[in-house]
Amino acid sequence: MTSHYEVIVIGAGVAGIYQIKRLADLGVEATVLEAGGDLGGTWYWNRYPGARFDSESYTYGYSFSRELLDEWRWKEKFSGQPENLRYLNHVADKFGLRKYMQFNCRVDAARYDEARNLWHVQVSDGRALTCRFLVLTLGLLSIPTLPRLEGMGSFKGRSFHTFHWPHEPVDMAGKRVAVVGTGATGIQVIGEIADKVGELTVFQRRPNWSAPLNNGPISDADMADLRRRYDEIFATCARTPGGFEHEPDRRGFYEVSREERLALWDELYDGPGFGIWLANFREIFTDEKANAEFSEYIADRIRRRVKDPAVAEKLIPRDHGFGVQRVPMETNYFEAYNRPNVHLIDLGETPLVRETETGLRTTEDGGERDYEFDIIVYATGFDAITGAFDKIDIEGVGGMKLADKWRTTISTFLGMMVHGFPNLLMPSGPQSGSASTNYPRGIETGVNWCTDFLEHVWAKGYTRFEATEAVEKRWTDHVTGMYAMMLMRRAKSWFTGYNSNVPGHEQGTIRYLVYNGGSPKYVGIINSVAAKGYEGVTLGASAPPGNPPHSYGEVSR
Ligand code: NA7
């Protein structure tokens, strides 16, 4: 069995699939190591009811193949998990990518060997592999986190994090079900299962601003039209900050009348997807007064949809304005609370105390209260963006650990390279253009840039690259500076690196994880770095004799 590769890619999700496609096309000796039992990443793992795109399906799919665009038929405007996984499998099969992938291969450690200019990759099945170049496509939300709660594991019924939702159907009819967490995931689950379970109890610590997804089927005629317009659609995605079709309203918030603002908001509320967030006035993101006025508009919408005024008030966020955290898109979410079998527990008033053998315990009136369940669903989020990097023991030059380097401040060059970690690429890494945008659009950009870069390295005969400390600092300062303009910098959300369940990630320290400059600016910067011969990246041919040669151009598979 091969133990040395020119390139090892870690992760067979949306990014890893496209990365191996590009490498396979170049005839590079490469493999993808995937911890899961099959490909698909996010769409392989998250099988909870209601899991679906918040991106328009036809803007989420890959854009690299006209044939693929012409043959794949999206059935819904916002496609659900089973279909999304089928799509990714179709892509892998169509382009013959599966043969490059190794499943059930969790990478425990990756160590850069300076003397041999190689990466040593340790796989959980005991194998030790080597490669010249290591590409990390680990996913932004691939390390789920459970509450740090006393008694976790003591519940005798069924319980799972949404990320680990069982592959076989879960019978919830007539069951007493708890959902803990009301982020994008909890909001999708709750809207979907409220009318399918016996009793549903929602444990909400902080409400989230949420607005209708307005999903619907795509007819044959719609699909034919989308196919005709694909070039135009992707061109629009490329010029919008978020990589979506939704373009910000460029009129000044204060230049139009209140009536005009309301007219736009009514239209957006009834429109599809993230329009309400991203096709809004730009001041929503930066100006407290504008944000407060719009937040009050959404609060009224919630009041109109939730019959019990006391429940409605509990569902309205008080600690942050609309859109400063990732906006969950919902279907029947607020109406769920009008059902007699759905109960809302406000953990702000009565915090969780522990998991018990029969359910969950909260405080109540100076004492405690037990809730009994058949199933507990934890929709409690992820050790976002850096979690999957921290999970692998990644060691660079001089024994430096990536997890240590990033412990207090994240620093990268373009979100794709790290000083001290030569020959390592992250097409959708922290501080890259992917995290805060329509993910596949950002991924294609990142994978293309990294692959073009590797082609450059191979063409020039280099075997080693490393971003300089100076450019890394400049990029990180730029990323940090972008936060300063945004109201989101004060939010407790995974965009600012907050997670109460991960020691050190509790509120208090902003972690500058995402690039807020928007896709066009990001693409402009990375393209200009490439145009200047990868300025800021030290390139060298440092492999001592005897090393395995790189196999660019020699297809040995
Ligand atoms: P999120 O958005 O991080 O939401 C997690 C939710 O779980 C949120 O409501 C949290 O409340 C809640 N939570 C987390 N820990 C606890 C504990 N210990 N007790 C009670 N409640 C808790 O994760 P999602 O999976 O919903 O969404 C992640 C992304 O996936 C999403 O943005 C999309 O891009 C796809 P909190 O707000 O912290 O008070």
Coordinates of C-alpha atoms and ligand atoms in Angstrom, one line a residue:
M1 CA 0.0 0.0 0.0
T2 CA 1.3 3.5 -0.9
S3 CA 2.7 5.3 2.0
H4 CA 4.1 8.4 0.3
Y5 CA 2.1 10.9 -1.7
E6 CA 3.0 14.2 -3.3
V7 CA -0.2 15.6 -1.7
I8 CA -2.3 14.4 1.2
V9 CA -5.7 16.1 1.5
I10 CA -7.4 15.8 4.9
G11 CA -11.2 15.8 4.7
A12 CA -13.6 14.7 1.9
G13 CA -16.3 17.3 2.3
V14 CA -17.3 19.9 -0.2
A15 CA -13.7 21.4 -0.2
G16 CA -11.8 18.1 -0.2
I17 CA -13.9 16.7 -3.1
Y18 CA -13.1 19.7 -5.3
Q19 CA -9.5 19.7 -4.2
I20 CA -8.9 16.1 -5.2
K21 CA -10.7 16.8 -8.5
R22 CA -8.1 19.6 -9.3
L23 CA -5.2 17.4 -8.2
A24 CA -6.4 14.3 -10.1
D25 CA -6.8 16.5 -13.3
L26 CA -3.1 17.4 -12.9
G27 CA -2.1 13.8 -12.5
V28 CA -0.6 14.4 -9.1
E29 CA -0.1 11.4 -6.7
A30 CA -2.6 12.4 -4.1
T31 CA -5.0 10.9 -1.6
V32 CA -7.8 12.2 0.6
L33 CA -8.0 10.9 4.2
E34 CA -11.5 11.1 5.6
A35 CA -12.5 10.3 9.2
G36 CA -16.1 9.6 8.3
G37 CA -17.3 6.3 6.7
D38 CA -17.9 8.1 3.4
L39 CA -17.6 11.4 1.6
G40 CA -19.7 14.5 2.1
G41 CA -18.5 16.2 5.3
T42 CA -21.2 18.4 6.7
W43 CA -23.8 16.6 4.5
Y44 CA -22.6 13.2 5.5
W45 CA -22.8 13.9 9.3
N46 CA -25.7 16.2 9.8
R47 CA -28.7 14.0 9.2
Y48 CA -31.1 15.6 11.6
P49 CA -34.6 16.4 10.5
G50 CA -34.8 19.8 8.8
A51 CA -31.1 19.9 7.8
R52 CA -30.9 21.9 4.6
F53 CA -29.1 24.6 2.7
D54 CA -29.8 28.2 3.7
S55 CA -28.0 29.0 0.4
E56 CA -30.0 28.8 -2.8
S57 CA -29.3 25.2 -4.0
Y58 CA -28.2 26.4 -7.4
T59 CA -25.7 28.8 -5.9
Y60 CA -24.3 26.1 -3.6
G61 CA -23.5 23.6 -6.2
Y62 CA -20.0 23.5 -7.8
S63 CA -19.6 25.8 -10.8
F64 CA -16.5 24.1 -12.3
S65 CA -18.2 21.8 -14.8
R66 CA -20.8 22.9 -17.4
E67 CA -21.7 19.3 -17.9
L68 CA -22.5 18.9 -14.2
L69 CA -24.5 22.1 -14.1
D70 CA -26.5 20.9 -17.1
E71 CA -27.3 17.4 -15.8
W72 CA -27.9 18.0 -12.1
R73 CA -31.5 18.9 -11.3
W74 CA -32.1 20.6 -8.0
K75 CA -35.6 19.8 -6.7
E76 CA -36.0 22.5 -4.0
K77 CA -34.8 26.1 -3.8
F78 CA -33.1 25.2 -0.5
S79 CA -32.2 21.6 -0.8
G80 CA -32.3 19.1 2.1
Q81 CA -29.5 16.9 3.5
P82 CA -30.4 13.6 1.7
E83 CA -30.4 15.4 -1.7
N84 CA -27.2 17.3 -0.9
L85 CA -25.4 14.1 0.0
R86 CA -26.7 12.5 -3.2
Y87 CA -25.3 15.5 -5.1
L88 CA -21.8 15.2 -3.6
N89 CA -21.8 11.5 -4.3
H90 CA -22.9 12.1 -7.9
V91 CA -20.0 14.6 -8.3
A92 CA -17.4 12.1 -6.9
D93 CA -18.7 9.3 -9.0
K94 CA -19.0 11.3 -12.2
F95 CA -15.4 12.5 -12.0
G96 CA -14.0 9.2 -10.7
L97 CA -12.8 10.7 -7.4
R98 CA -13.8 8.0 -5.0
K99 CA -10.7 6.0 -5.8
Y100 CA -8.5 8.7 -4.4
M101 CA -10.4 8.7 -1.0
Q102 CA -9.7 6.6 2.1
F103 CA -12.5 6.5 4.6
N104 CA -12.5 5.8 8.3
C105 CA -9.1 7.4 8.4
R106 CA -8.9 9.8 11.2
V107 CA -5.7 11.8 11.2
D108 CA -4.3 12.1 14.7
A109 CA -1.1 13.9 14.0
A110 CA 0.9 15.7 11.2
R111 CA 4.5 16.6 11.7
Y112 CA 6.7 18.6 9.4
D113 CA 10.2 17.0 9.1
E114 CA 12.6 19.9 8.3
A115 CA 15.5 17.7 7.5
R116 CA 13.6 15.7 4.8
N117 CA 11.2 18.4 3.9
L118 CA 8.2 16.1 4.4
W119 CA 5.1 15.9 6.3
H120 CA 4.6 12.8 8.4
V121 CA 0.9 12.0 8.8
Q122 CA -0.3 9.6 11.5
V123 CA -3.6 7.9 10.8
S124 CA -5.7 6.4 13.6
D125 CA -5.5 2.9 12.0
G126 CA -1.8 2.9 12.8
R127 CA -0.5 3.8 9.4
A128 CA 2.3 6.4 9.1
L129 CA 2.1 8.2 5.7
T130 CA 4.3 10.9 4.3
C131 CA 3.7 13.7 1.8
R132 CA 5.4 16.7 0.4
F133 CA 2.4 19.0 0.6
L134 CA -0.4 18.8 3.1
V135 CA -3.8 20.3 2.2
L136 CA -6.3 20.7 5.1
T137 CA -9.9 20.8 4.0
L138 CA -11.2 20.0 7.5
G139 CA -14.5 21.9 7.5
L140 CA -15.5 24.9 9.5
L141 CA -18.1 23.2 11.6
S142 CA -16.9 19.6 12.0
I143 CA -16.2 19.3 15.7
P144 CA -19.5 19.2 17.6
T145 CA -19.6 20.4 21.2
L146 CA -21.9 19.2 24.0
P147 CA -22.8 21.3 27.0
R148 CA -20.3 21.2 29.8
L149 CA -22.9 20.0 32.3
E150 CA -22.7 17.8 35.3
G151 CA -24.0 14.3 34.7
M152 CA -23.4 14.3 30.9
G153 CA -23.8 10.7 29.7
S154 CA -26.1 9.6 32.6
F155 CA -29.3 9.9 30.5
K156 CA -30.7 6.4 29.9
G157 CA -32.9 7.3 26.9
R158 CA -31.5 8.2 23.5
S159 CA -29.5 11.3 23.2
F160 CA -27.3 12.7 20.4
H161 CA -25.7 15.9 19.1
T162 CA -27.4 16.9 15.8
F163 CA -24.1 16.3 14.1
H164 CA -24.2 12.7 15.1
W165 CA -27.9 12.1 14.3
P166 CA -28.2 8.4 13.6
H167 CA -28.1 7.2 10.0
E168 CA -31.2 5.0 10.5
P169 CA -34.6 6.7 11.0
V170 CA -35.3 7.8 14.6
D171 CA -38.9 7.1 15.6
M172 CA -40.1 10.2 17.4
A173 CA -43.8 9.7 17.1
G174 CA -45.5 10.0 20.5
K175 CA -42.1 10.5 22.2
R176 CA -41.1 13.2 24.7
V177 CA -38.3 15.0 23.0
A178 CA -36.0 17.8 24.3
V179 CA -34.0 20.1 22.0
V180 CA -31.2 22.0 23.7
G181 CA -30.0 25.0 21.6
T182 CA -31.7 27.5 19.3
G183 CA -29.0 28.3 16.8
A184 CA -29.4 27.7 13.1
T185 CA -29.5 23.9 13.7
G186 CA -32.0 23.9 16.6
I187 CA -34.3 26.2 14.7
Q188 CA -34.3 23.9 11.7
V189 CA -34.9 20.8 13.9
I190 CA -37.7 22.4 16.0
G191 CA -39.6 23.7 12.9
E192 CA -39.4 20.2 11.4
I193 CA -40.3 17.9 14.3
A194 CA -42.8 20.0 16.3
D195 CA -45.8 18.2 14.7
K196 CA -44.2 14.8 14.5
V197 CA -43.3 14.2 18.2
G198 CA -45.4 13.7 21.3
E199 CA -44.2 16.5 23.4
L200 CA -41.4 18.9 22.4
T201 CA -39.5 20.9 25.1
V202 CA -37.1 23.5 23.8
F203 CA -34.3 24.6 26.1
Q204 CA -33.3 28.1 25.0
R205 CA -30.4 29.9 26.5
R206 CA -30.4 32.9 24.2
P207 CA -32.9 33.5 21.4
N208 CA -31.6 34.1 17.9
W209 CA -33.0 36.5 15.3
S210 CA -34.5 34.3 12.6
A211 CA -36.5 34.9 9.5
P212 CA -38.4 32.7 7.0
L213 CA -36.4 30.6 4.5
N214 CA -39.4 30.7 2.1
N215 CA -38.4 27.4 0.5
G216 CA -40.3 25.9 -2.4
P217 CA -40.0 23.4 -5.2
I218 CA -38.1 24.0 -8.4
S219 CA -40.2 23.2 -11.4
D220 CA -38.8 21.8 -14.7
A221 CA -39.3 25.2 -16.3
D222 CA -37.5 26.9 -13.4
M223 CA -34.6 24.5 -13.6
A224 CA -34.3 25.1 -17.4
D225 CA -34.2 28.8 -16.7
L226 CA -31.6 28.4 -14.0
R227 CA -29.4 26.3 -16.3
R228 CA -29.6 29.1 -18.9
R229 CA -28.7 31.7 -16.3
Y230 CA -25.9 29.8 -14.5
D231 CA -23.2 32.1 -15.9
E232 CA -25.1 35.2 -14.8
I233 CA -25.9 33.6 -11.4
F234 CA -22.3 32.8 -10.7
A235 CA -21.2 36.2 -11.9
T236 CA -23.6 37.8 -9.4
C237 CA -22.3 35.6 -6.6
A238 CA -18.8 36.7 -7.5
R239 CA -19.5 40.4 -7.2
T240 CA -21.6 40.3 -3.9
P241 CA -19.9 40.4 -0.5
G242 CA -21.4 37.2 0.7
G243 CA -21.1 35.2 -2.5
F244 CA -24.9 34.9 -2.9
E245 CA -27.4 36.3 -5.4
H246 CA -28.5 38.7 -2.7
E247 CA -27.0 42.1 -3.4
P248 CA -27.0 44.8 -0.6
D249 CA -29.4 47.6 -1.1
R250 CA -27.0 50.4 -2.0
R251 CA -29.3 53.3 -1.0
G252 CA -28.4 54.9 2.2
F253 CA -30.5 53.8 5.2
Y254 CA -31.1 57.4 6.2
E255 CA -31.5 58.7 2.6
V256 CA -34.8 56.8 2.1
S257 CA -38.0 57.4 4.1
R258 CA -39.3 55.1 6.8
E259 CA -42.0 54.0 4.4
E260 CA -39.4 53.0 1.8
R261 CA -37.5 51.1 4.4
L262 CA -40.6 49.2 5.5
A263 CA -41.5 48.4 1.9
L264 CA -38.1 46.9 1.3
W265 CA -38.3 44.9 4.6
D266 CA -41.8 43.5 3.8
E267 CA -40.5 42.4 0.4
L268 CA -37.4 40.8 1.9
Y269 CA -39.3 39.0 4.7
D270 CA -41.5 37.3 2.1
G271 CA -38.5 36.7 -0.2
P272 CA -36.1 33.7 -0.2
G273 CA -33.2 32.9 2.0
F274 CA -30.6 35.3 3.3
G275 CA -32.1 38.3 1.3
I276 CA -33.5 39.7 4.6
W277 CA -29.9 39.8 5.9
L278 CA -27.7 40.4 2.8
A279 CA -30.0 42.4 0.5
N280 CA -30.8 44.8 3.3
F281 CA -29.3 48.3 3.8
R282 CA -25.5 48.0 4.5
E283 CA -25.9 50.1 7.7
I284 CA -27.6 47.1 9.4
F285 CA -24.2 45.7 9.9
T286 CA -22.4 48.8 11.1
D287 CA -24.8 51.4 12.5
E288 CA -26.4 50.7 15.9
K289 CA -29.4 52.9 15.3
A290 CA -30.2 51.4 11.9
N291 CA -29.7 48.0 13.3
A292 CA -32.0 48.7 16.2
E293 CA -34.8 50.0 13.9
F294 CA -34.6 46.9 11.8
S295 CA -34.4 44.6 14.8
E296 CA -37.6 46.1 16.1
Y297 CA -39.3 45.4 12.7
I298 CA -38.3 41.7 13.0
A299 CA -39.4 41.7 16.7
D300 CA -42.9 42.8 15.5
R301 CA -42.9 40.0 13.0
I302 CA -42.3 37.5 15.7
R303 CA -45.0 39.0 17.9
R304 CA -47.4 38.7 14.9
R305 CA -46.6 35.0 14.5
V306 CA -46.5 33.8 18.1
K307 CA -49.9 33.7 19.8
D308 CA -48.8 33.8 23.4
P309 CA -47.3 37.3 24.0
A310 CA -45.1 36.0 26.9
V311 CA -43.6 33.3 24.7
A312 CA -43.1 35.8 21.8
E313 CA -41.1 38.1 24.1
K314 CA -38.9 35.2 25.2
L315 CA -38.2 34.5 21.5
I316 CA -37.0 38.0 20.8
P317 CA -33.2 38.6 21.4
R318 CA -32.3 41.4 23.7
D319 CA -28.5 41.1 23.8
H320 CA -27.7 41.6 20.2
G321 CA -29.3 43.1 17.1
F322 CA -30.4 41.3 13.9
G323 CA -27.7 40.0 11.7
V324 CA -24.7 40.5 14.0
Q325 CA -24.7 36.7 14.5
R326 CA -25.2 34.2 11.7
V327 CA -29.0 34.5 10.9
P328 CA -30.8 31.1 11.1
M329 CA -33.4 30.6 8.4
E330 CA -36.6 29.0 9.6
T331 CA -39.6 27.2 8.3
N332 CA -42.6 27.1 10.7
Y333 CA -40.3 27.8 13.6
F334 CA -42.3 30.5 15.3
E335 CA -45.6 28.7 14.6
A336 CA -44.2 25.7 16.4
Y337 CA -44.7 27.6 19.7
N338 CA -48.4 27.9 19.0
R339 CA -48.8 24.2 19.3
P340 CA -50.0 22.8 22.6
N341 CA -47.3 20.1 22.6
V342 CA -44.4 22.5 22.3
H343 CA -42.9 24.1 25.5
L344 CA -40.3 26.8 25.8
I345 CA -37.9 26.7 28.7
D346 CA -36.0 29.9 29.1
L347 CA -32.5 28.9 30.4
G348 CA -31.8 32.6 31.0
E349 CA -34.3 32.4 33.9
T350 CA -33.8 28.7 34.9
P351 CA -30.4 27.5 33.8
L352 CA -29.6 23.8 33.2
V353 CA -28.1 22.2 36.2
R354 CA -27.4 18.6 35.0
E355 CA -28.3 15.7 32.8
T356 CA -30.1 13.1 34.8
E357 CA -30.9 9.4 34.1
T358 CA -34.4 10.4 33.0
G359 CA -33.8 13.8 31.4
L360 CA -32.6 17.3 32.3
R361 CA -32.6 19.3 35.5
T362 CA -32.9 23.1 35.7
T363 CA -33.2 25.5 38.6
E364 CA -36.6 26.8 39.5
D365 CA -37.9 29.2 42.1
G366 CA -34.8 28.8 44.3
G367 CA -35.0 25.0 43.9
E368 CA -34.6 22.6 41.1
R369 CA -36.9 21.0 38.5
D370 CA -36.6 17.7 36.6
Y371 CA -37.9 17.2 33.1
E372 CA -38.3 13.6 31.8
F373 CA -37.7 12.7 28.2
D374 CA -37.4 9.8 25.8
I375 CA -35.0 11.6 23.5
I376 CA -32.6 14.5 24.1
V377 CA -31.3 16.4 21.1
Y378 CA -28.3 18.6 21.6
A379 CA -28.2 21.3 19.0
T380 CA -25.4 23.0 20.9
G381 CA -23.0 23.9 18.1
F382 CA -19.4 23.4 17.2
D383 CA -15.8 24.2 18.2
A384 CA -16.0 26.3 15.1
I385 CA -13.4 27.0 12.4
T386 CA -10.3 26.1 14.4
G387 CA -11.7 23.1 16.3
A388 CA -10.8 20.6 13.6
F389 CA -7.3 22.0 13.3
D390 CA -6.8 21.8 17.1
K391 CA -8.0 18.2 17.1
I392 CA -5.0 17.1 15.0
D393 CA -1.6 17.4 16.6
I394 CA 0.0 19.6 13.9
E395 CA 3.7 20.3 14.4
G396 CA 5.6 22.7 12.3
V397 CA 9.2 24.0 12.2
G398 CA 11.2 23.6 15.5
G399 CA 8.4 21.6 17.1
M400 CA 5.9 24.4 17.1
K401 CA 2.3 23.2 17.5
L402 CA -0.4 24.9 15.5
A403 CA -2.8 24.7 18.4
D404 CA -0.3 26.6 20.6
K405 CA 0.4 29.2 17.9
W406 CA -3.4 29.8 17.6
R407 CA -4.2 29.5 21.3
T408 CA -4.4 33.2 22.0
T409 CA -4.5 34.8 18.5
I410 CA -5.2 33.2 15.2
S411 CA -2.8 34.3 12.5
T412 CA -2.6 33.2 8.9
F413 CA -1.5 34.5 5.5
L414 CA -4.7 34.9 3.4
G415 CA -6.4 32.3 5.6
M416 CA -4.5 29.7 3.5
M417 CA -0.9 29.5 4.9
V418 CA 0.7 29.7 8.3
H419 CA 4.2 30.9 9.0
G420 CA 6.2 28.1 10.6
F421 CA 4.2 25.4 8.8
P422 CA 5.8 25.0 5.4
N423 CA 4.1 23.1 2.6
L424 CA 0.8 23.3 4.3
L425 CA -2.3 24.8 2.6
M426 CA -5.8 25.5 3.9
P427 CA -8.1 26.4 1.0
S428 CA -10.9 27.2 3.4
G429 CA -9.0 28.0 6.6
P430 CA -9.6 30.4 9.4
Q431 CA -9.5 34.0 8.1
S432 CA -10.0 32.8 4.5
G433 CA -12.8 34.0 2.3
S434 CA -15.0 30.9 2.9
A435 CA -16.2 31.1 6.4
S436 CA -18.4 34.2 6.1
T437 CA -19.6 33.6 2.6
N438 CA -21.6 31.1 0.6
Y439 CA -19.3 28.3 1.4
P440 CA -18.8 26.5 -1.9
R441 CA -18.2 29.8 -3.7
G442 CA -15.4 30.6 -1.2
I443 CA -14.2 27.0 -1.5
E444 CA -13.8 27.0 -5.2
T445 CA -11.9 30.3 -4.9
G446 CA -9.6 28.8 -2.2
V447 CA -9.0 25.5 -3.9
N448 CA -8.3 27.1 -7.3
W449 CA -5.8 29.5 -5.7
C450 CA -4.1 26.8 -3.7
T451 CA -3.9 24.4 -6.8
D452 CA -2.7 27.2 -9.1
F453 CA -0.1 27.9 -6.4
L454 CA 1.0 24.3 -6.3
E455 CA 1.2 24.2 -10.1
H456 CA 3.5 27.2 -9.9
V457 CA 5.7 25.5 -7.3
W458 CA 5.9 22.3 -9.4
A459 CA 6.5 24.2 -12.6
K460 CA 9.4 26.1 -11.1
G461 CA 10.9 23.0 -9.5
Y462 CA 10.4 24.3 -5.9
T463 CA 9.9 21.8 -3.1
R464 CA 9.3 24.1 -0.1
F465 CA 7.2 27.1 0.6
E466 CA 6.4 29.1 3.6
A467 CA 4.6 32.4 4.2
T468 CA 6.8 35.0 5.9
E469 CA 6.1 36.3 9.3
A470 CA 5.7 39.8 8.0
V471 CA 3.0 39.0 5.5
E472 CA 1.2 36.9 8.0
K473 CA 1.1 39.8 10.4
R474 CA -0.1 42.2 7.7
W475 CA -2.9 39.8 6.7
T476 CA -3.9 39.2 10.3
D477 CA -3.9 42.9 11.0
H478 CA -6.2 43.4 8.0
V479 CA -8.6 40.7 9.1
T480 CA -8.7 42.2 12.6
G481 CA -9.2 45.7 11.3
M482 CA -12.3 44.5 9.4
Y483 CA -13.9 43.4 12.6
A484 CA -13.6 46.9 14.0
M485 CA -16.2 48.2 11.5
M486 CA -18.8 45.6 12.2
L487 CA -21.4 45.4 15.0
M488 CA -20.8 41.6 15.0
R489 CA -17.5 42.1 16.9
R490 CA -19.5 42.3 20.1
A491 CA -21.7 39.3 19.5
K492 CA -21.4 36.0 21.3
S493 CA -21.3 33.8 18.3
W494 CA -19.0 31.4 16.4
F495 CA -18.1 34.3 14.1
T496 CA -16.2 35.8 17.0
G497 CA -15.0 32.5 18.3
Y498 CA -17.4 32.2 21.2
N499 CA -18.4 28.8 22.5
S500 CA -19.3 28.4 26.2
N501 CA -18.5 24.7 26.0
V502 CA -14.9 25.0 25.0
P503 CA -12.4 26.1 27.7
G504 CA -10.8 29.4 26.6
H505 CA -13.5 30.2 24.1
E506 CA -16.0 31.7 26.5
Q507 CA -17.0 35.3 25.9
G508 CA -14.4 37.8 26.6
T509 CA -11.8 37.3 23.9
I510 CA -12.7 37.9 20.3
R511 CA -11.1 35.4 18.0
Y512 CA -10.6 36.9 14.6
L513 CA -11.7 33.8 12.6
V514 CA -13.5 35.1 9.6
Y515 CA -12.8 37.6 6.8
N516 CA -15.3 40.3 6.8
G517 CA -14.1 42.2 3.8
G518 CA -16.4 40.4 1.4
S519 CA -15.7 38.0 -1.5
P520 CA -14.7 40.6 -4.2
K521 CA -12.1 42.2 -1.9
Y522 CA -10.7 38.8 -0.8
V523 CA -10.5 37.5 -4.4
G524 CA -8.8 40.8 -5.5
I525 CA -6.2 40.5 -2.8
I526 CA -5.3 36.8 -3.3
N527 CA -5.2 37.3 -7.1
S528 CA -2.8 40.2 -6.7
V529 CA -0.6 38.1 -4.5
A530 CA -0.5 35.5 -7.2
A531 CA 0.1 38.0 -9.9
K532 CA 3.1 39.3 -8.1
G533 CA 4.7 35.8 -8.1
Y534 CA 3.2 34.9 -4.7
E535 CA 4.8 37.8 -3.0
G536 CA 5.3 37.1 0.7
V537 CA 5.8 33.4 0.2
T538 CA 9.4 32.1 0.5
L539 CA 9.9 29.5 -2.2
G540 CA 12.9 27.2 -2.2
A541 CA 14.2 23.9 -3.4
S542 CA 15.5 22.5 -0.2
A543 CA 14.9 18.8 -0.5
P544 CA 18.2 16.9 0.2
P545 CA 19.1 14.2 -2.2
G546 CA 17.4 10.9 -1.7
N547 CA 14.0 12.3 -0.9
P548 CA 11.1 11.0 -2.9
P549 CA 10.8 13.2 -5.9
H550 CA 7.6 15.0 -6.4
S551 CA 5.5 13.2 -9.0
Y552 CA 4.0 16.1 -10.9
G553 CA 3.5 14.9 -14.4
E554 CA 4.2 11.3 -13.6
V555 CA 0.9 9.6 -13.1
S556 CA 1.8 6.6 -11.0
R557 CA -1.7 5.7 -9.9
Ligands
NA7_1 P1 -24.8 27.6 17.2 O1 -25.2 28.6 16.3 O2 -23.4 27.8 17.8 O3 -25.9 27.4 18.3 C1 -25.7 26.6 19.4 C2 -26.9 26.8 20.3 O4 -26.8 26.0 21.4 C3 -27.1 28.2 20.8 O5 -28.5 28.5 20.9 C4 -26.5 28.1 22.2 O6 -26.9 29.1 23.1 C5 -26.9 26.7 22.6 N1 -26.0 26.2 23.6 C6 -24.7 25.9 23.5 N2 -24.3 25.4 24.6 C7 -25.3 25.3 25.5 C8 -25.4 24.9 26.8 N3 -24.4 24.5 27.5 N4 -26.6 25.1 27.4 C9 -27.7 25.6 26.7 N5 -27.6 26.0 25.5 C10 -26.4 25.9 24.8 O7 -24.7 26.2 16.5 P2 -25.7 25.6 15.3 O8 -25.3 24.2 15.2 O9 -27.1 26.0 15.6 O10 -25.2 26.4 14.1 C11 -23.9 26.4 13.6 C12 -23.8 26.7 12.2 O11 -24.2 25.5 11.4 C13 -24.7 27.7 11.7 O12 -24.4 29.0 11.9 C14 -24.8 27.3 10.2 O13 -23.7 27.9 9.5 C15 -24.7 25.9 10.2 P3 -26.1 30.5 23.2 O14 -26.5 31.3 22.0 O15 -24.7 30.2 23.2 O16 -26.6 31.1 24.5

